[in-house]
Structures are given as C-alpha cells and as structure tokens.
C-alpha cells in the first residue's frame, strides 16, 4: 500500500498508537543500544552494563555509563519524526505514544505523556526503597573528561537516597527485570483499543514490548510499519513503508491533513 493510502488511514483514524524504538531517535544522533560504544566505553558490552548484577558489582561504573548516555541525549534534539508524532497527537486527540526509548525526545517534541516501556534516563530512583529521585535534586555529575588524569575511567559514584541512604539507580528497565506493570498494562490497553498503530524504528525483537503491534492487529487495528530495513514485525504489518522516521512521518502528516 503506498504512502498516500497510509496517509488516508491516518486522516480517518480515531485512536492512534505510535509504537517507537531506537530508530525513531537515530536521526537525532542517539546511538542505538546495539551500536558499538565509543570512547571510554568502547571496551564494554552494553548487555553486561545494563543488568542488576552489574550495578550491584560496580555501581559507579553503571551510574557513570548512564550519566554519559544522559549527557549524550541532552546534547541532541528531537527530529522531524518526533515532531510529526506530536502533530498526530494534536490532530487525533486519542493518540498514545508507546516508546521503548529511554531518551526524552518525544516529550521535548511536544508529546504529552509517552509510555516509557523500558523506563527513562531522566527518572532515577532509589535502588532499595524505590523512592523517585528528582534529577534537579542531584549534584551535577562531573563530566568524566574533565576529571583528573587517572580518574577518567567513566566511573561516577551514584548519589545516595535521601530517605534510606542506598545508592540511586537509573530509572531504566535492565535485562532480566520486569517491565513496569502500569506501563505495560497502559500500553496493552492502548494497543487493544486503537484503530491504527504505527510501529516506527524498532526491530521487534525484544519482548514483551514487541507484543504491542500484535495486540493491535488481533483487535482489528491496521498496523503500519516505518523502517528502512525489514524486521520481525513485517509479517504483522498491513503496510510496510521502507524509509526513515524523519522522512516518512512528516510526509504522512502533511498528506493526511493537507487541506486543513
Ligand atoms: N528510521 C526508522 N527506523 C530506523 C532508522 C530510522 N532513521 N534507523 C534505524 N532504524 C531501525 C533499524 O532498521 C532497526 O530495525 O530501527 C531499528 C532499531 O532496532 P533496535 O536497535 O533493535 O532497537 P529497538 O527495537 O528499539 O530495541 C528494543 O532492545 O536494546 C534493547 O532495551 C533496548 O529498548 C531497546 C530494545
């Protein structure tokens, strides 16, 4: 089905879900999780850092890595794809954004309250009592590169929880951890109730998140995939648009509401 038809689906939709993954932020310059790590972190495998066991063994190493990632996200900007998703929300009020990304680029593009299935770099919490910790209450993290020679291994000791003194941890879902029940049920409910779901920039390999397009399809929604490459979700998509998020999404929005 050509893009024009996908634009017609969008114009007629009453309840839209935008389900996004790392490819959504690729054109903003956020490295995907699977990209080789650079600089200080080149010798690490992300899969060995993004685990509860890694944090227990070396909290400063894992906190330092997430601070480096957060600083990287703060340096970049939402792209035209993020802005197009926010525009869909303004045209179709019953739009829900479900992202696997831990960046805040949907929010910064104007999306109201995206569901962060895999958590966020911007919502740290206590590793013991789970109390949320506001980033603004934390001391500024020293930039690893500005630290004295010999201390430049990327380690930054995590702050301590004001309530119980335990180390603060990143608010992301690590390998081996359960997704937030609230986030997963809100996402499942939105997928179940939508009539059009866009799956954008995700390989569809990581479960249970990858179940979301199937939930929408089973409940009768049309599934449109936007991705330059074939993925595991090709089979569930009624429409496969091979292209990037920052190119295809704005085109769809422009065509859907061209005369308004
Ligand atoms: N526009 C759209 N899609 C793109 C773009 C782009 N500009 N660039 C790359 N892609 C696609 C790739 O073709 C790939 O299918 O984005 C997808 C990225 O896949 P993954 O790196 O596997 O990312 P994602 O699906 O979000 O991973 C899911 O796994 O790594 C963990 O927890 C992490 O949330 C993440 C989860």
PDB file of C-alpha atoms and ligand atoms in Angstrom:
ATOM      1  CA  UNK A   1       0.000   0.000   0.000  1.00  0.00           C
ATOM      2  CA  UNK A   2       1.573   3.325  -0.965  1.00  0.00           C
ATOM      3  CA  UNK A   3       2.241   6.166   1.434  1.00  0.00           C
ATOM      4  CA  UNK A   4      -0.785   8.067   0.210  1.00  0.00           C
ATOM      5  CA  UNK A   5      -3.026   5.296   1.412  1.00  0.00           C
ATOM      6  CA  UNK A   6      -1.293   5.244   4.781  1.00  0.00           C
ATOM      7  CA  UNK A   7      -1.987   8.992   4.947  1.00  0.00           C
ATOM      8  CA  UNK A   8      -5.668   8.317   4.290  1.00  0.00           C
ATOM      9  CA  UNK A   9      -5.706   5.749   7.080  1.00  0.00           C
ATOM     10  CA  UNK A  10      -4.180   8.356   9.354  1.00  0.00           C
ATOM     11  CA  UNK A  11      -6.690  11.024   8.404  1.00  0.00           C
ATOM     12  CA  UNK A  12      -9.580   8.659   9.105  1.00  0.00           C
ATOM     13  CA  UNK A  13      -8.196   7.179  12.334  1.00  0.00           C
ATOM     14  CA  UNK A  14      -9.944   7.819  15.628  1.00  0.00           C
ATOM     15  CA  UNK A  15      -7.465   6.196  18.007  1.00  0.00           C
ATOM     16  CA  UNK A  16      -3.819   6.059  17.041  1.00  0.00           C
ATOM     17  CA  UNK A  17      -0.848   4.397  18.720  1.00  0.00           C
ATOM     18  CA  UNK A  18       2.730   5.330  17.819  1.00  0.00           C
ATOM     19  CA  UNK A  19       4.975   2.489  18.991  1.00  0.00           C
ATOM     20  CA  UNK A  20       8.602   3.554  18.713  1.00  0.00           C
ATOM     21  CA  UNK A  21      12.107   2.173  19.114  1.00  0.00           C
ATOM     22  CA  UNK A  22      15.704   3.218  18.737  1.00  0.00           C
ATOM     23  CA  UNK A  23      15.327   4.043  15.022  1.00  0.00           C
ATOM     24  CA  UNK A  24      12.952   6.864  15.988  1.00  0.00           C
ATOM     25  CA  UNK A  25      15.855   8.711  17.598  1.00  0.00           C
ATOM     26  CA  UNK A  26      18.559   7.606  15.163  1.00  0.00           C
ATOM     27  CA  UNK A  27      18.274  10.777  13.061  1.00  0.00           C
ATOM     28  CA  UNK A  28      18.661  12.852  16.214  1.00  0.00           C
ATOM     29  CA  UNK A  29      22.042  11.223  16.702  1.00  0.00           C
ATOM     30  CA  UNK A  30      21.212   8.996  19.668  1.00  0.00           C
ATOM     31  CA  UNK A  31      23.289   5.853  19.219  1.00  0.00           C
ATOM     32  CA  UNK A  32      21.204   2.684  19.252  1.00  0.00           C
ATOM     33  CA  UNK A  33      21.809   0.334  22.094  1.00  0.00           C
ATOM     34  CA  UNK A  34      23.375  -2.132  19.699  1.00  0.00           C
ATOM     35  CA  UNK A  35      25.795   0.411  18.204  1.00  0.00           C
ATOM     36  CA  UNK A  36      29.380  -0.049  19.260  1.00  0.00           C
ATOM     37  CA  UNK A  37      30.114   2.068  22.306  1.00  0.00           C
ATOM     38  CA  UNK A  38      32.614   4.828  21.794  1.00  0.00           C
ATOM     39  CA  UNK A  39      35.382   6.499  23.738  1.00  0.00           C
ATOM     40  CA  UNK A  40      35.689   5.473  27.340  1.00  0.00           C
ATOM     41  CA  UNK A  41      33.038   2.837  26.896  1.00  0.00           C
ATOM     42  CA  UNK A  42      34.386   1.127  23.774  1.00  0.00           C
ATOM     43  CA  UNK A  43      35.629  -1.857  25.751  1.00  0.00           C
ATOM     44  CA  UNK A  44      32.271  -2.609  27.351  1.00  0.00           C
ATOM     45  CA  UNK A  45      29.375  -4.668  26.067  1.00  0.00           C
ATOM     46  CA  UNK A  46      26.145  -2.787  26.886  1.00  0.00           C
ATOM     47  CA  UNK A  47      24.467  -6.063  27.753  1.00  0.00           C
ATOM     48  CA  UNK A  48      26.921  -6.534  30.600  1.00  0.00           C
ATOM     49  CA  UNK A  49      26.368  -2.986  31.917  1.00  0.00           C
ATOM     50  CA  UNK A  50      22.565  -2.922  31.719  1.00  0.00           C
ATOM     51  CA  UNK A  51      21.924  -5.525  34.401  1.00  0.00           C
ATOM     52  CA  UNK A  52      21.117  -5.543  38.123  1.00  0.00           C
ATOM     53  CA  UNK A  53      24.208  -7.708  38.686  1.00  0.00           C
ATOM     54  CA  UNK A  54      26.480  -5.101  37.051  1.00  0.00           C
ATOM     55  CA  UNK A  55      25.066  -2.352  39.267  1.00  0.00           C
ATOM     56  CA  UNK A  56      25.459  -4.483  42.386  1.00  0.00           C
ATOM     57  CA  UNK A  57      29.062  -5.326  41.474  1.00  0.00           C
ATOM     58  CA  UNK A  58      30.164  -1.830  40.419  1.00  0.00           C
ATOM     59  CA  UNK A  59      27.531   0.882  40.978  1.00  0.00           C
ATOM     60  CA  UNK A  60      29.896   3.719  39.975  1.00  0.00           C
ATOM     61  CA  UNK A  61      30.667   2.063  36.642  1.00  0.00           C
ATOM     62  CA  UNK A  62      26.997   1.579  35.744  1.00  0.00           C
ATOM     63  CA  UNK A  63      25.879   5.005  37.064  1.00  0.00           C
ATOM     64  CA  UNK A  64      28.753   6.630  35.146  1.00  0.00           C
ATOM     65  CA  UNK A  65      27.677   4.908  31.944  1.00  0.00           C
ATOM     66  CA  UNK A  66      24.082   6.099  32.299  1.00  0.00           C
ATOM     67  CA  UNK A  67      25.228   9.625  33.154  1.00  0.00           C
ATOM     68  CA  UNK A  68      27.304   9.551  29.953  1.00  0.00           C
ATOM     69  CA  UNK A  69      24.268   8.391  27.986  1.00  0.00           C
ATOM     70  CA  UNK A  70      22.017  11.010  29.592  1.00  0.00           C
ATOM     71  CA  UNK A  71      24.522  13.761  28.794  1.00  0.00           C
ATOM     72  CA  UNK A  72      24.595  12.490  25.182  1.00  0.00           C
ATOM     73  CA  UNK A  73      20.812  12.735  24.914  1.00  0.00           C
ATOM     74  CA  UNK A  74      20.811  16.232  26.424  1.00  0.00           C
ATOM     75  CA  UNK A  75      23.133  17.397  23.653  1.00  0.00           C
ATOM     76  CA  UNK A  76      20.777  16.333  20.817  1.00  0.00           C
ATOM     77  CA  UNK A  77      17.349  17.462  19.636  1.00  0.00           C
ATOM     78  CA  UNK A  78      14.077  15.850  18.587  1.00  0.00           C
ATOM     79  CA  UNK A  79      13.905  15.222  14.839  1.00  0.00           C
ATOM     80  CA  UNK A  80      11.144  15.791  12.305  1.00  0.00           C
ATOM     81  CA  UNK A  81       9.770  12.324  13.063  1.00  0.00           C
ATOM     82  CA  UNK A  82       9.278  13.120  16.766  1.00  0.00           C
ATOM     83  CA  UNK A  83       7.605  16.393  15.784  1.00  0.00           C
ATOM     84  CA  UNK A  84       5.318  14.570  13.345  1.00  0.00           C
ATOM     85  CA  UNK A  85       4.231  12.188  16.124  1.00  0.00           C
ATOM     86  CA  UNK A  86       3.379  15.198  18.311  1.00  0.00           C
ATOM     87  CA  UNK A  87       1.456  16.652  15.377  1.00  0.00           C
ATOM     88  CA  UNK A  88      -0.565  13.427  15.049  1.00  0.00           C
ATOM     89  CA  UNK A  89      -1.441  13.827  18.745  1.00  0.00           C
ATOM     90  CA  UNK A  90      -2.735  17.315  18.078  1.00  0.00           C
ATOM     91  CA  UNK A  91      -4.893  16.128  15.156  1.00  0.00           C
ATOM     92  CA  UNK A  92      -6.098  12.900  16.771  1.00  0.00           C
ATOM     93  CA  UNK A  93      -6.560  13.525  20.483  1.00  0.00           C
ATOM     94  CA  UNK A  94      -6.880   9.805  21.256  1.00  0.00           C
ATOM     95  CA  UNK A  95      -3.268   9.163  20.330  1.00  0.00           C
ATOM     96  CA  UNK A  96      -0.973   7.240  22.645  1.00  0.00           C
ATOM     97  CA  UNK A  97       2.801   7.179  22.231  1.00  0.00           C
ATOM     98  CA  UNK A  98       4.437   3.991  23.466  1.00  0.00           C
ATOM     99  CA  UNK A  99       8.200   4.089  23.322  1.00  0.00           C
ATOM    100  CA  UNK A 100      10.937   1.625  24.118  1.00  0.00           C
ATOM    101  CA  UNK A 101      13.400   4.509  24.146  1.00  0.00           C
ATOM    102  CA  UNK A 102      14.883   5.809  27.367  1.00  0.00           C
ATOM    103  CA  UNK A 103      15.513   9.276  25.927  1.00  0.00           C
ATOM    104  CA  UNK A 104      13.111  12.192  26.358  1.00  0.00           C
ATOM    105  CA  UNK A 105      12.885  13.274  22.714  1.00  0.00           C
ATOM    106  CA  UNK A 106       9.153  12.560  22.325  1.00  0.00           C
ATOM    107  CA  UNK A 107       8.457  14.801  25.332  1.00  0.00           C
ATOM    108  CA  UNK A 108      10.748  17.521  24.028  1.00  0.00           C
ATOM    109  CA  UNK A 109       8.982  17.397  20.644  1.00  0.00           C
ATOM    110  CA  UNK A 110       5.664  18.086  22.380  1.00  0.00           C
ATOM    111  CA  UNK A 111       4.216  14.639  23.025  1.00  0.00           C
ATOM    112  CA  UNK A 112       2.221  14.740  26.242  1.00  0.00           C
ATOM    113  CA  UNK A 113       2.844  11.641  28.273  1.00  0.00           C
ATOM    114  CA  UNK A 114       4.554   8.907  26.301  1.00  0.00           C
ATOM    115  CA  UNK A 115       4.522   5.486  27.921  1.00  0.00           C
ATOM    116  CA  UNK A 116       8.160   4.533  28.518  1.00  0.00           C
ATOM    117  CA  UNK A 117       8.057   0.748  28.429  1.00  0.00           C
ATOM    118  CA  UNK A 118      11.773   0.460  29.184  1.00  0.00           C
ATOM    119  CA  UNK A 119      11.964   3.365  31.600  1.00  0.00           C
ATOM    120  CA  UNK A 120      13.814   6.640  31.187  1.00  0.00           C
ATOM    121  CA  UNK A 121      17.263   8.108  31.689  1.00  0.00           C
ATOM    122  CA  UNK A 122      15.521  11.014  33.413  1.00  0.00           C
ATOM    123  CA  UNK A 123      13.691   9.196  36.232  1.00  0.00           C
ATOM    124  CA  UNK A 124      16.280   7.821  38.662  1.00  0.00           C
ATOM    125  CA  UNK A 125      15.072   6.134  41.821  1.00  0.00           C
ATOM    126  CA  UNK A 126      16.439   4.559  44.963  1.00  0.00           C
ATOM    127  CA  UNK A 127      17.816   1.066  44.329  1.00  0.00           C
ATOM    128  CA  UNK A 128      16.449  -0.098  47.674  1.00  0.00           C
ATOM    129  CA  UNK A 129      13.243   1.753  48.615  1.00  0.00           C
ATOM    130  CA  UNK A 130      12.348   2.774  45.002  1.00  0.00           C
ATOM    131  CA  UNK A 131      11.700   6.373  46.051  1.00  0.00           C
ATOM    132  CA  UNK A 132      11.784   8.549  42.915  1.00  0.00           C
ATOM    133  CA  UNK A 133      14.690  10.977  42.847  1.00  0.00           C
ATOM    134  CA  UNK A 134      14.416  14.276  41.017  1.00  0.00           C
ATOM    135  CA  UNK A 135      17.381  14.908  38.753  1.00  0.00           C
ATOM    136  CA  UNK A 136      17.403  18.515  39.836  1.00  0.00           C
ATOM    137  CA  UNK A 137      17.981  17.419  43.433  1.00  0.00           C
ATOM    138  CA  UNK A 138      21.186  15.616  42.465  1.00  0.00           C
ATOM    139  CA  UNK A 139      24.569  17.251  42.454  1.00  0.00           C
ATOM    140  CA  UNK A 140      25.746  17.927  38.889  1.00  0.00           C
ATOM    141  CA  UNK A 141      27.614  14.942  37.585  1.00  0.00           C
ATOM    142  CA  UNK A 142      31.243  15.646  36.902  1.00  0.00           C
ATOM    143  CA  UNK A 143      31.986  15.335  33.213  1.00  0.00           C
ATOM    144  CA  UNK A 144      34.242  12.306  33.049  1.00  0.00           C
ATOM    145  CA  UNK A 145      36.525  14.019  30.529  1.00  0.00           C
ATOM    146  CA  UNK A 146      37.116  16.942  32.889  1.00  0.00           C
ATOM    147  CA  UNK A 147      38.213  14.752  35.763  1.00  0.00           C
ATOM    148  CA  UNK A 148      41.862  14.476  36.681  1.00  0.00           C
ATOM    149  CA  UNK A 149      44.020  12.086  34.662  1.00  0.00           C
ATOM    150  CA  UNK A 150      43.859   8.681  36.296  1.00  0.00           C
ATOM    151  CA  UNK A 151      40.207   9.110  37.310  1.00  0.00           C
ATOM    152  CA  UNK A 152      38.942   9.113  33.751  1.00  0.00           C
ATOM    153  CA  UNK A 153      37.516   5.641  33.705  1.00  0.00           C
ATOM    154  CA  UNK A 154      33.932   6.858  33.432  1.00  0.00           C
ATOM    155  CA  UNK A 155      33.041   5.805  36.946  1.00  0.00           C
ATOM    156  CA  UNK A 156      30.800   8.225  38.849  1.00  0.00           C
ATOM    157  CA  UNK A 157      29.637   7.132  42.300  1.00  0.00           C
ATOM    158  CA  UNK A 158      25.823   7.208  42.390  1.00  0.00           C
ATOM    159  CA  UNK A 159      24.179   9.644  44.788  1.00  0.00           C
ATOM    160  CA  UNK A 160      22.575   8.270  47.926  1.00  0.00           C
ATOM    161  CA  UNK A 161      18.853   8.132  48.556  1.00  0.00           C
ATOM    162  CA  UNK A 162      17.833  10.939  50.923  1.00  0.00           C
ATOM    163  CA  UNK A 163      15.405   8.586  52.680  1.00  0.00           C
ATOM    164  CA  UNK A 164      17.376   5.382  53.187  1.00  0.00           C
ATOM    165  CA  UNK A 165      20.934   6.050  52.067  1.00  0.00           C
ATOM    166  CA  UNK A 166      21.027   3.316  49.424  1.00  0.00           C
ATOM    167  CA  UNK A 167      22.562   4.108  46.043  1.00  0.00           C
ATOM    168  CA  UNK A 168      20.329   5.824  43.491  1.00  0.00           C
ATOM    169  CA  UNK A 169      19.916   3.831  40.268  1.00  0.00           C
ATOM    170  CA  UNK A 170      18.871   4.758  36.725  1.00  0.00           C
ATOM    171  CA  UNK A 171      15.126   4.559  36.089  1.00  0.00           C
ATOM    172  CA  UNK A 172      15.514   2.128  33.212  1.00  0.00           C
ATOM    173  CA  UNK A 173      14.488  -1.490  32.834  1.00  0.00           C
ATOM    174  CA  UNK A 174      17.585  -3.669  32.869  1.00  0.00           C
ATOM    175  CA  UNK A 175      17.992  -7.045  31.220  1.00  0.00           C
ATOM    176  CA  UNK A 176      16.409  -9.629  33.473  1.00  0.00           C
ATOM    177  CA  UNK A 177      13.994  -7.131  35.053  1.00  0.00           C
ATOM    178  CA  UNK A 178      10.240  -6.965  34.643  1.00  0.00           C
ATOM    179  CA  UNK A 179       8.664  -4.027  32.852  1.00  0.00           C
ATOM    180  CA  UNK A 180       6.552  -1.725  34.987  1.00  0.00           C
ATOM    181  CA  UNK A 181       3.133  -3.354  35.282  1.00  0.00           C
ATOM    182  CA  UNK A 182       1.441   0.049  34.987  1.00  0.00           C
ATOM    183  CA  UNK A 183       3.333   0.926  31.798  1.00  0.00           C
ATOM    184  CA  UNK A 184       2.755  -2.469  30.212  1.00  0.00           C
ATOM    185  CA  UNK A 185      -0.949  -2.546  31.002  1.00  0.00           C
ATOM    186  CA  UNK A 186      -1.466   1.037  29.779  1.00  0.00           C
ATOM    187  CA  UNK A 187       0.377   0.158  26.565  1.00  0.00           C
ATOM    188  CA  UNK A 188      -1.587  -3.066  26.067  1.00  0.00           C
ATOM    189  CA  UNK A 189      -4.870  -1.261  26.674  1.00  0.00           C
ATOM    190  CA  UNK A 190      -3.969   1.462  24.155  1.00  0.00           C
ATOM    191  CA  UNK A 191      -2.947  -1.127  21.550  1.00  0.00           C
ATOM    192  CA  UNK A 192      -6.131  -3.090  22.157  1.00  0.00           C
ATOM    193  CA  UNK A 193      -8.309  -0.006  21.715  1.00  0.00           C
ATOM    194  CA  UNK A 194      -6.636   1.677  18.747  1.00  0.00           C
ATOM    195  CA  UNK A 195      -7.706   1.510  15.123  1.00  0.00           C
ATOM    196  CA  UNK A 196      -4.290   2.432  13.668  1.00  0.00           C
ATOM    197  CA  UNK A 197      -0.863   1.572  15.053  1.00  0.00           C
ATOM    198  CA  UNK A 198       2.414   2.866  13.669  1.00  0.00           C
ATOM    199  CA  UNK A 199       5.442   0.804  14.571  1.00  0.00           C
ATOM    200  CA  UNK A 200       8.455   3.023  13.973  1.00  0.00           C
ATOM    201  CA  UNK A 201      12.163   2.234  14.171  1.00  0.00           C
ATOM    202  CA  UNK A 202      12.016  -0.945  16.162  1.00  0.00           C
ATOM    203  CA  UNK A 203      13.433  -4.344  15.302  1.00  0.00           C
ATOM    204  CA  UNK A 204      10.579  -6.035  17.163  1.00  0.00           C
ATOM    205  CA  UNK A 205      12.922  -8.483  18.810  1.00  0.00           C
ATOM    206  CA  UNK A 206      12.614  -7.582  22.470  1.00  0.00           C
ATOM    207  CA  UNK A 207       9.608  -8.933  24.350  1.00  0.00           C
ATOM    208  CA  UNK A 208       7.183  -8.231  25.872  1.00  0.00           C
ATOM    209  CA  UNK A 209       7.352  -4.812  24.117  1.00  0.00           C
ATOM    210  CA  UNK A 210       7.274  -6.436  20.674  1.00  0.00           C
ATOM    211  CA  UNK A 211       3.891  -7.946  21.520  1.00  0.00           C
ATOM    212  CA  UNK A 212       2.244  -4.498  21.263  1.00  0.00           C
ATOM    213  CA  UNK A 213       1.750  -4.439  17.438  1.00  0.00           C
ATOM    214  CA  UNK A 214       0.315  -7.974  17.612  1.00  0.00           C
ATOM    215  CA  UNK A 215      -2.193  -6.893  20.275  1.00  0.00           C
ATOM    216  CA  UNK A 216      -3.361  -4.090  17.961  1.00  0.00           C
ATOM    217  CA  UNK A 217      -3.565  -6.388  14.934  1.00  0.00           C
ATOM    218  CA  UNK A 218      -5.516  -9.039  16.853  1.00  0.00           C
ATOM    219  CA  UNK A 219      -8.051  -6.455  17.945  1.00  0.00           C
ATOM    220  CA  UNK A 220      -8.622  -5.375  14.354  1.00  0.00           C
ATOM    221  CA  UNK A 221      -6.365  -2.318  14.046  1.00  0.00           C
ATOM    222  CA  UNK A 222      -4.353  -1.584  10.924  1.00  0.00           C
ATOM    223  CA  UNK A 223      -0.605  -1.790  11.546  1.00  0.00           C
ATOM    224  CA  UNK A 224       1.731   0.464   9.542  1.00  0.00           C
ATOM    225  CA  UNK A 225       5.466  -0.067   9.897  1.00  0.00           C
ATOM    226  CA  UNK A 226       8.054   2.636   9.192  1.00  0.00           C
ATOM    227  CA  UNK A 227      11.575   1.271   8.985  1.00  0.00           C
ATOM    228  CA  UNK A 228      14.281   1.384   6.308  1.00  0.00           C
ATOM    229  CA  UNK A 229      15.001  -2.324   6.858  1.00  0.00           C
ATOM    230  CA  UNK A 230      12.882  -5.452   7.033  1.00  0.00           C
ATOM    231  CA  UNK A 231      12.147  -6.502  10.621  1.00  0.00           C
ATOM    232  CA  UNK A 232      10.499  -9.243  12.615  1.00  0.00           C
ATOM    233  CA  UNK A 233       7.325  -7.126  12.505  1.00  0.00           C
ATOM    234  CA  UNK A 234       6.988  -7.172   8.690  1.00  0.00           C
ATOM    235  CA  UNK A 235       4.549 -10.055   8.943  1.00  0.00           C
ATOM    236  CA  UNK A 236       2.149  -8.306  11.313  1.00  0.00           C
ATOM    237  CA  UNK A 237       2.235  -5.004   9.405  1.00  0.00           C
ATOM    238  CA  UNK A 238      -0.527  -4.374   6.854  1.00  0.00           C
ATOM    239  CA  UNK A 239       1.616  -1.622   5.344  1.00  0.00           C
ATOM    240  CA  UNK A 240       5.425  -1.583   5.273  1.00  0.00           C
ATOM    241  CA  UNK A 241       6.896   1.827   4.467  1.00  0.00           C
ATOM    242  CA  UNK A 242      10.633   1.421   3.870  1.00  0.00           C
ATOM    243  CA  UNK A 243      12.182   4.684   4.889  1.00  0.00           C
ATOM    244  CA  UNK A 244      13.324   6.649   7.881  1.00  0.00           C
ATOM    245  CA  UNK A 245      11.164   8.092  10.632  1.00  0.00           C
ATOM    246  CA  UNK A 246      12.239  11.677   9.991  1.00  0.00           C
ATOM    247  CA  UNK A 247      11.337  11.412   6.301  1.00  0.00           C
ATOM    248  CA  UNK A 248       8.183   9.272   6.228  1.00  0.00           C
ATOM    249  CA  UNK A 249       6.276  10.531   9.280  1.00  0.00           C
ATOM    250  CA  UNK A 250       6.243  14.230   8.280  1.00  0.00           C
ATOM    251  CA  UNK A 251       5.166  13.235   4.756  1.00  0.00           C
ATOM    252  CA  UNK A 252       2.281  11.208   6.122  1.00  0.00           C
ATOM    253  CA  UNK A 253       1.152  14.045   8.376  1.00  0.00           C
ATOM    254  CA  UNK A 254       1.405  16.591   5.558  1.00  0.00           C
ATOM    255  CA  UNK A 255      -0.656  14.392   3.238  1.00  0.00           C
ATOM    256  CA  UNK A 256      -3.216  13.391   5.846  1.00  0.00           C
ATOM    257  CA  UNK A 257      -4.131  16.957   6.715  1.00  0.00           C
ATOM    258  CA  UNK A 258      -3.035  18.759   3.550  1.00  0.00           C
ATOM    259  CA  UNK A 259      -6.273  20.691   3.152  1.00  0.00           C
ATOM    260  CA  UNK A 260      -6.704  21.787   6.793  1.00  0.00           C
TER     261      UNK A 260
HETATM  262  N1  LIG B   1      14.139   5.479  10.988  1.00  0.00           N
HETATM  263  C1  LIG B   1      13.403   4.370  11.254  1.00  0.00           C
HETATM  264  N2  LIG B   1      13.954   3.201  11.649  1.00  0.00           N
HETATM  265  C2  LIG B   1      15.284   3.139  11.741  1.00  0.00           C
HETATM  266  C3  LIG B   1      16.116   4.245  11.465  1.00  0.00           C
HETATM  267  C4  LIG B   1      15.486   5.456  11.068  1.00  0.00           C
HETATM  268  N3  LIG B   1      16.197   6.555  10.814  1.00  0.00           N
HETATM  269  N4  LIG B   1      17.399   3.865  11.671  1.00  0.00           N
HETATM  270  C5  LIG B   1      17.368   2.585  12.065  1.00  0.00           C
HETATM  271  N5  LIG B   1      16.102   2.130  12.110  1.00  0.00           N
HETATM  272  C6  LIG B   1      15.606   0.823  12.520  1.00  0.00           C
HETATM  273  C7  LIG B   1      16.535  -0.334  12.278  1.00  0.00           C
HETATM  274  O1  LIG B   1      16.384  -0.835  10.939  1.00  0.00           O
HETATM  275  C8  LIG B   1      16.056  -1.331  13.337  1.00  0.00           C
HETATM  276  O2  LIG B   1      15.005  -2.128  12.825  1.00  0.00           O
HETATM  277  O3  LIG B   1      15.464   0.873  13.923  1.00  0.00           O
HETATM  278  C9  LIG B   1      15.513  -0.440  14.445  1.00  0.00           C
HETATM  279  C10 LIG B   1      16.344  -0.405  15.710  1.00  0.00           C
HETATM  280  O4  LIG B   1      16.325  -1.671  16.266  1.00  0.00           O
HETATM  281  P1  LIG B   1      16.999  -1.951  17.699  1.00  0.00           P
HETATM  282  O5  LIG B   1      18.368  -1.342  17.753  1.00  0.00           O
HETATM  283  O6  LIG B   1      16.854  -3.407  17.940  1.00  0.00           O
HETATM  284  O7  LIG B   1      16.117  -1.070  18.691  1.00  0.00           O
HETATM  285  P2  LIG B   1      14.762  -1.406  19.438  1.00  0.00           P
HETATM  286  O8  LIG B   1      13.860  -2.210  18.582  1.00  0.00           O
HETATM  287  O9  LIG B   1      14.270  -0.122  19.999  1.00  0.00           O
HETATM  288  O10 LIG B   1      15.286  -2.309  20.638  1.00  0.00           O
HETATM  289  C11 LIG B   1      14.367  -2.680  21.625  1.00  0.00           C
HETATM  290  O11 LIG B   1      16.124  -3.576  22.992  1.00  0.00           O
HETATM  291  O12 LIG B   1      18.266  -2.825  23.150  1.00  0.00           O
HETATM  292  C12 LIG B   1      17.118  -3.067  23.886  1.00  0.00           C
HETATM  293  O13 LIG B   1      16.047  -2.024  25.691  1.00  0.00           O
HETATM  294  C13 LIG B   1      16.637  -1.772  24.436  1.00  0.00           C
HETATM  295  O14 LIG B   1      14.576  -0.584  24.077  1.00  0.00           O
HETATM  296  C14 LIG B   1      15.564  -1.354  23.450  1.00  0.00           C
HETATM  297  C15 LIG B   1      15.013  -2.690  22.976  1.00  0.00           C
END
